[in-house]
Amino acid sequence: MFPQLEVNLQKIKENAALILQHCRSAGIDPCAVTKVVCGDSAVVNALVEAGFTQLADSRLENISKIRMSLGNSVETLLLRLPALSHAREVVRCCNLSLNSEVSVLAELNARAGELGLTHRVILMVDLGDLREGIWGDELRSVGQRTRKMRHIEVVGLGANLTCYGGVVPTPENLSKLIELKQDWELSGYGQLKLLSGGNSSSLYLVLDGRIPAGINHLRIGEGIFLGRETAYGRPLPGTHDDAFILKAEVIELKEKPSVPVGQVNRDAFGNIPVIEERGIHRRAVLAIGKQDTDFSLRPLNPDLNILGGSSDHLLLDAADAPQLKVGDIVEFIPSYGALLAAMTSPYVQKSYIP
Ligand SMILES: *Cc1c(COP(=O)(O)O)cnc(C)c1O
């Protein structure tokens, strides 16, 4: 059935093993981030076979799924700051979570106490990207509060960059984590074992040998799945960029003008289309749309170009692909966003190559 997302488990495993090796030789023990694959069991197994022992996800549903299939053989880390209303579930199924709010930490402490557990946390500090994290001097007051929480163990500090503000990790901004750790320990708030220096955008520092000594944890998703670092979008040498292939079927192929005919107002999503004049050309309509993916896709056939689409249709300029016909399957390499949407969409069939 199409649309279909073909998942090559061997390629994922090879990417994961290579990244693990680079990280470990830089003194980093990273976790694998499974949110883009919705905690998919086959993919999770490939990550474990590659050697990852800690898996991280933003959603409790995915972490529960991982727990169900792997039991206590892996550690689980919740990436998205826990919602107050999820505290009980968080301490029940996650070994660790990333946190920035004292009120939530107090709730996690209470729920962990009820279950007779100690919940481990990494406190997030905002190094300037302006998504999550404790800002400036607030870290000290958090330390004063968490010191008294008997069922919370603060095991480290972490930062997340290149997500909202596009701030790139550098030896300078990551060194701030090391200073904050020293400050925390000198203040008597306890020893910190982990410094979690970001996501796949920090990989370029690992490869260049510039990641500051002391950063000993990273949270890697995209690097493993799409084979690139994300600070500059460069391929990671030796990795596969085609572990996921999205496939869709051609349902119409006709010669038509490239520019709409008639009075133009808004498209299906309320935008006014801006369309380039290419003359009369061959156009393909594919049975895949925004309900399946987003359109940041790269056709494997370089003669095809994406024109746009709507909920259920994707339009291609097929002027340079005269052999393409109705019923053919067109293959694409998805971007991170397109992969996320395709994995999440119930309309996209998933198939696996072992
Ligand atoms: C998604 C996420 C990651 C992983 O990001 P990639 O770019 O896929 O490596 C790491 N940390 C946090 C907090 C995240 O939400």
Coordinates of C-alpha atoms and ligand atoms in Angstrom, one line a residue:
M1 CA 0.0 0.0 0.0
F2 CA 1.1 3.5 -0.8
P3 CA 2.0 6.0 0.5
Q4 CA 4.6 4.0 2.2
L5 CA 7.6 4.7 4.4
E6 CA 10.4 2.2 3.9
V7 CA 12.6 1.9 6.9
N8 CA 16.1 0.3 6.4
L9 CA 16.9 -1.0 9.9
Q10 CA 20.5 -2.1 8.9
K11 CA 21.3 1.5 7.7
I12 CA 19.9 2.9 11.0
K13 CA 22.0 0.5 13.0
E14 CA 25.2 1.4 11.1
N15 CA 24.5 5.1 11.5
A16 CA 23.8 4.6 15.2
A17 CA 27.0 2.5 15.7
L18 CA 29.2 5.0 13.9
I19 CA 27.8 8.0 15.9
L20 CA 28.2 6.1 19.1
Q21 CA 31.8 5.4 18.3
H22 CA 32.5 9.0 17.5
C23 CA 30.9 10.2 20.7
R24 CA 32.5 7.5 22.9
S25 CA 35.9 8.4 21.6
A26 CA 35.2 12.0 22.7
G27 CA 34.2 10.9 26.2
I28 CA 30.5 11.2 25.5
D29 CA 27.9 8.5 26.2
P30 CA 24.9 9.8 24.2
C31 CA 21.3 8.7 24.2
A32 CA 19.3 7.9 21.1
V33 CA 16.3 10.1 20.5
T34 CA 13.3 8.2 19.2
K35 CA 10.6 10.9 18.9
V36 CA 10.9 11.3 15.1
V37 CA 10.0 7.6 14.7
C38 CA 7.3 7.7 17.5
G39 CA 9.2 5.1 19.5
D40 CA 8.8 2.5 16.8
S41 CA 9.7 -0.9 18.2
A42 CA 11.7 -2.2 15.2
V43 CA 13.8 1.0 15.1
V44 CA 14.3 1.0 18.8
N45 CA 15.6 -2.6 18.6
A46 CA 18.1 -1.5 15.9
L47 CA 19.4 1.3 18.2
V48 CA 19.8 -1.1 21.0
E49 CA 21.6 -3.6 18.8
A50 CA 24.0 -0.7 17.8
G51 CA 24.9 -0.3 21.4
F52 CA 22.7 2.5 22.8
T53 CA 21.6 1.8 26.4
Q54 CA 19.7 5.0 27.0
L55 CA 16.7 6.0 24.8
A56 CA 15.0 9.4 24.9
D57 CA 11.7 10.6 23.7
S58 CA 9.5 13.6 24.1
R59 CA 6.2 11.7 24.5
L60 CA 5.2 9.5 27.4
E61 CA 3.2 7.3 25.0
N62 CA 6.4 6.4 23.1
I63 CA 8.4 5.9 26.3
S64 CA 5.7 3.5 27.6
K65 CA 5.9 1.6 24.4
I66 CA 9.7 1.3 24.8
R67 CA 9.3 0.1 28.4
M68 CA 6.7 -2.5 27.3
S69 CA 9.0 -4.0 24.7
L70 CA 12.4 -3.7 26.4
G71 CA 11.5 -3.7 30.1
N72 CA 14.3 -2.4 32.3
S73 CA 17.1 -3.3 29.9
V74 CA 17.4 0.3 28.7
E75 CA 17.2 3.6 30.5
T76 CA 14.5 6.0 29.4
L77 CA 14.8 9.8 29.4
L78 CA 11.9 12.2 28.9
L79 CA 12.9 15.1 26.7
R80 CA 10.0 17.4 26.8
L81 CA 9.6 19.2 30.2
P82 CA 7.1 17.1 32.1
A83 CA 3.6 18.6 32.4
L84 CA 2.4 19.0 36.0
S85 CA -0.5 16.7 35.2
H86 CA 1.8 13.9 33.9
A87 CA 4.0 13.7 37.0
R88 CA 2.9 10.3 38.2
E89 CA 3.3 8.7 34.8
V90 CA 6.7 10.4 34.4
V91 CA 8.2 8.9 37.6
R92 CA 6.6 5.6 36.8
C93 CA 8.0 5.0 33.3
C94 CA 11.0 7.3 32.9
N95 CA 14.3 6.9 34.7
L96 CA 15.2 10.5 34.0
S97 CA 13.6 13.7 32.8
L98 CA 14.7 17.1 31.7
N99 CA 13.3 19.9 33.9
S100 CA 13.2 23.6 34.5
E101 CA 10.3 24.3 36.8
V102 CA 10.5 24.0 40.6
S103 CA 6.7 23.4 40.9
V104 CA 7.0 20.4 38.6
L105 CA 10.0 19.1 40.4
A106 CA 8.0 19.3 43.7
E107 CA 5.2 17.3 42.1
L108 CA 7.6 14.7 40.7
N109 CA 9.2 14.5 44.2
A110 CA 5.8 13.9 45.8
R111 CA 4.7 11.3 43.2
A112 CA 8.1 9.5 43.4
G113 CA 7.8 9.4 47.2
E114 CA 4.4 7.7 46.9
L115 CA 5.9 5.0 44.7
G116 CA 9.0 4.7 46.8
L117 CA 11.3 5.8 44.0
T118 CA 14.0 8.3 43.4
H119 CA 13.5 10.2 40.1
R120 CA 16.7 11.5 38.4
V121 CA 16.6 14.8 36.6
I122 CA 18.8 16.9 34.4
L123 CA 18.1 20.6 34.8
M124 CA 17.9 22.4 31.6
V125 CA 19.6 25.8 31.3
D126 CA 18.8 28.2 28.5
L127 CA 22.1 29.2 26.8
G128 CA 20.3 31.6 24.5
D129 CA 18.2 29.6 22.0
L130 CA 15.0 30.6 24.0
R131 CA 13.1 27.4 24.0
E132 CA 13.2 25.6 27.4
G133 CA 15.6 26.1 30.3
I134 CA 16.4 28.0 33.5
W135 CA 17.5 31.5 32.7
G136 CA 20.5 33.2 34.3
D137 CA 20.8 33.3 38.1
E138 CA 17.6 31.2 38.8
L139 CA 19.7 28.0 38.8
R140 CA 20.9 28.8 42.4
S141 CA 17.4 29.1 43.8
V142 CA 16.4 25.9 42.0
G143 CA 19.4 24.2 43.7
Q144 CA 18.3 25.5 47.1
R145 CA 14.9 23.9 46.5
T146 CA 15.9 20.6 45.0
R147 CA 18.4 20.0 47.7
K148 CA 15.5 19.4 50.0
M149 CA 13.6 17.1 47.7
R150 CA 14.3 13.6 49.0
H151 CA 13.0 11.7 46.0
I152 CA 14.6 13.9 43.3
E153 CA 18.2 13.4 42.4
V154 CA 19.7 16.1 40.2
V155 CA 22.3 14.2 38.2
G156 CA 23.2 16.9 35.7
L157 CA 22.7 20.0 33.7
G158 CA 21.7 20.2 30.1
A159 CA 21.1 22.6 27.3
N160 CA 19.2 22.6 24.0
L161 CA 20.2 24.7 21.1
T162 CA 19.4 25.2 17.4
C163 CA 15.7 24.6 18.0
Y164 CA 13.8 27.9 18.3
G165 CA 16.4 30.6 18.0
G166 CA 18.8 28.8 15.7
V167 CA 21.7 29.4 18.1
V168 CA 24.6 27.1 17.1
P169 CA 26.5 25.2 19.9
T170 CA 30.0 26.5 20.2
P171 CA 32.9 25.6 22.6
E172 CA 32.1 29.0 24.3
N173 CA 28.4 28.6 25.0
L174 CA 28.8 24.9 26.0
S175 CA 31.6 25.9 28.4
K176 CA 28.9 27.8 30.3
L177 CA 27.5 24.4 31.4
I178 CA 30.9 23.5 32.8
E179 CA 31.0 26.7 34.8
L180 CA 27.5 26.3 36.1
K181 CA 28.3 22.7 37.2
Q182 CA 31.3 24.0 39.2
D183 CA 29.2 26.7 40.7
W184 CA 26.5 24.2 41.6
E185 CA 28.9 21.8 43.3
L186 CA 30.7 24.6 45.2
S187 CA 27.3 25.8 46.5
G188 CA 26.9 22.3 48.1
Y189 CA 23.9 21.3 46.0
G190 CA 25.5 17.9 45.2
Q191 CA 27.7 16.3 42.6
L192 CA 26.7 16.4 38.9
K193 CA 27.6 13.4 36.8
L194 CA 26.1 14.5 33.5
L195 CA 26.6 17.5 31.3
S196 CA 24.2 17.1 28.4
G197 CA 25.5 19.3 25.6
G198 CA 22.6 19.3 23.2
N199 CA 21.2 17.5 20.2
S200 CA 22.5 16.6 16.7
S201 CA 23.6 20.2 16.2
S202 CA 26.5 19.5 18.6
L203 CA 27.8 16.6 16.5
Y204 CA 30.0 18.8 14.4
L205 CA 32.0 19.8 17.5
V206 CA 32.5 16.1 18.3
L207 CA 33.7 15.4 14.7
D208 CA 36.0 18.5 14.7
G209 CA 37.4 17.5 18.1
R210 CA 36.2 20.8 19.6
I211 CA 33.5 19.7 22.1
P212 CA 34.6 21.0 25.5
A213 CA 36.0 18.3 27.8
G214 CA 33.4 17.8 30.5
I215 CA 30.5 17.5 28.2
N216 CA 29.7 13.8 28.5
H217 CA 26.2 13.4 27.2
L218 CA 24.4 14.3 24.0
R219 CA 20.8 13.6 22.8
I220 CA 21.0 12.4 19.2
G221 CA 18.0 11.8 16.9
E222 CA 18.4 13.3 13.4
G223 CA 22.1 12.5 13.1
I224 CA 21.3 8.8 13.5
F225 CA 18.2 8.7 11.2
L226 CA 19.2 11.1 8.4
G227 CA 23.0 11.0 8.7
R228 CA 23.8 14.7 9.2
E229 CA 24.7 17.2 11.9
T230 CA 22.1 19.9 12.2
A231 CA 24.1 23.0 13.0
Y232 CA 25.1 23.5 9.4
G233 CA 23.2 20.5 7.8
R234 CA 26.4 18.8 6.7
P235 CA 26.4 15.0 6.0
L236 CA 28.2 12.9 8.6
P237 CA 30.9 11.1 6.7
G238 CA 30.3 7.3 6.6
T239 CA 26.6 7.5 7.4
H240 CA 23.6 6.7 5.2
D241 CA 21.2 9.6 4.3
D242 CA 18.7 7.2 2.9
A243 CA 17.6 5.0 5.8
F244 CA 14.1 6.2 5.2
I245 CA 12.4 6.3 1.8
L246 CA 8.9 7.7 1.3
K247 CA 7.1 6.3 -1.7
A248 CA 3.9 7.6 -3.4
E249 CA 2.0 6.6 -6.5
V250 CA 1.4 8.7 -9.6
I251 CA -2.4 9.1 -10.2
E252 CA -2.4 11.7 -13.0
L253 CA 0.1 12.7 -15.6
K254 CA -0.8 15.5 -18.1
E255 CA 0.6 18.3 -20.1
K256 CA -0.8 21.6 -18.6
P257 CA 0.2 25.2 -18.3
S258 CA 2.5 25.9 -15.3
V259 CA 0.6 29.1 -14.3
P260 CA -3.1 28.8 -13.1
V261 CA -5.7 29.9 -15.5
G262 CA -8.4 32.3 -14.2
Q263 CA -8.6 34.9 -11.4
V264 CA -6.3 33.8 -8.6
N265 CA -7.1 34.2 -4.9
R266 CA -6.2 31.8 -2.1
D267 CA -5.2 28.1 -2.2
A268 CA -6.5 25.3 0.0
F269 CA -4.6 26.6 3.0
G270 CA -5.4 30.3 2.6
N271 CA -2.1 31.3 1.0
I272 CA -1.9 33.3 -2.2
P273 CA 0.1 31.1 -4.6
V274 CA 3.3 32.5 -6.2
I275 CA 3.9 30.3 -9.2
E276 CA 6.8 30.4 -11.7
E277 CA 6.1 30.4 -15.4
R278 CA 7.6 27.3 -17.0
G279 CA 5.3 27.1 -20.1
I280 CA 3.3 24.0 -20.9
H281 CA 4.9 21.0 -19.2
R282 CA 4.3 17.5 -18.0
R283 CA 2.9 17.5 -14.5
A284 CA 2.4 14.5 -12.2
V285 CA -0.2 14.3 -9.4
L286 CA 0.8 11.9 -6.6
A287 CA -1.5 10.3 -4.0
I288 CA 0.3 11.8 -1.0
G289 CA -0.5 15.1 0.8
K290 CA -0.2 17.1 4.0
Q291 CA -2.2 14.5 5.9
D292 CA 0.7 12.2 5.2
T293 CA 3.9 14.3 5.3
D294 CA 5.2 17.8 4.7
F295 CA 6.6 18.6 1.3
S296 CA 10.2 19.1 2.3
L297 CA 11.1 16.0 0.3
R298 CA 14.0 15.2 -2.1
P299 CA 13.0 13.1 -5.1
L300 CA 15.5 10.3 -5.7
N301 CA 15.0 11.0 -9.4
P302 CA 16.7 14.3 -9.9
D303 CA 14.6 15.0 -13.0
L304 CA 11.5 15.5 -10.8
N305 CA 10.7 18.8 -9.0
I306 CA 8.1 19.4 -6.4
L307 CA 5.7 22.2 -7.3
G308 CA 3.4 22.0 -4.2
G309 CA 0.3 20.2 -3.0
S310 CA -2.6 20.1 -0.7
S311 CA -4.1 17.7 1.9
D312 CA -4.1 14.6 -0.3
H313 CA -2.1 15.5 -3.4
L314 CA 1.5 16.3 -4.3
L315 CA 2.3 18.0 -7.6
L316 CA 5.5 17.4 -9.5
D317 CA 7.1 19.0 -12.5
A318 CA 7.8 15.9 -14.7
A319 CA 8.9 17.8 -17.8
D320 CA 12.4 16.1 -17.6
A321 CA 11.0 12.7 -16.8
P322 CA 9.3 11.6 -20.0
Q323 CA 9.3 7.9 -19.0
L324 CA 7.1 8.6 -15.8
K325 CA 3.6 7.1 -16.1
V326 CA 0.4 6.7 -14.1
G327 CA 0.8 3.9 -11.5
D328 CA 4.6 4.5 -11.1
I329 CA 5.9 4.8 -7.6
V330 CA 8.0 7.9 -6.9
E331 CA 10.6 7.8 -4.1
F332 CA 11.7 10.6 -1.9
I333 CA 14.2 11.2 1.0
P334 CA 12.3 13.0 3.7
S335 CA 13.6 15.9 5.7
Y336 CA 13.3 15.7 9.5
G337 CA 9.8 17.4 9.4
A338 CA 8.6 15.2 6.6
L339 CA 9.8 12.0 8.4
L340 CA 8.2 13.1 11.6
A341 CA 4.8 13.7 9.8
A342 CA 5.1 10.4 7.8
M343 CA 5.9 8.3 10.9
T344 CA 3.0 10.0 12.8
S345 CA 0.4 9.7 10.0
P346 CA -1.8 6.6 10.2
Y347 CA -2.3 6.9 6.4
V348 CA 1.4 6.1 5.6
Q349 CA 2.2 2.4 5.7
K350 CA 5.5 1.5 7.3
S351 CA 7.6 -1.3 5.8
Y352 CA 10.9 -2.5 7.1
I353 CA 14.1 -3.8 5.4
P354 CA 16.0 -5.9 8.1
Ligands
LIG1 C1 14.3 16.4 19.8 C2 15.3 16.7 20.9 C3 16.6 16.2 20.8 C4 17.1 15.5 19.6 O1 17.3 16.4 18.5 P1 17.9 15.9 17.1 O2 18.1 17.2 16.4 O3 16.9 15.0 16.5 O4 19.2 15.2 17.5 C5 17.4 16.5 21.8 N1 17.0 17.1 22.9 C6 15.8 17.6 23.1 C7 15.4 18.3 24.3 C8 14.8 17.3 22.1 O5 13.6 17.8 22.2

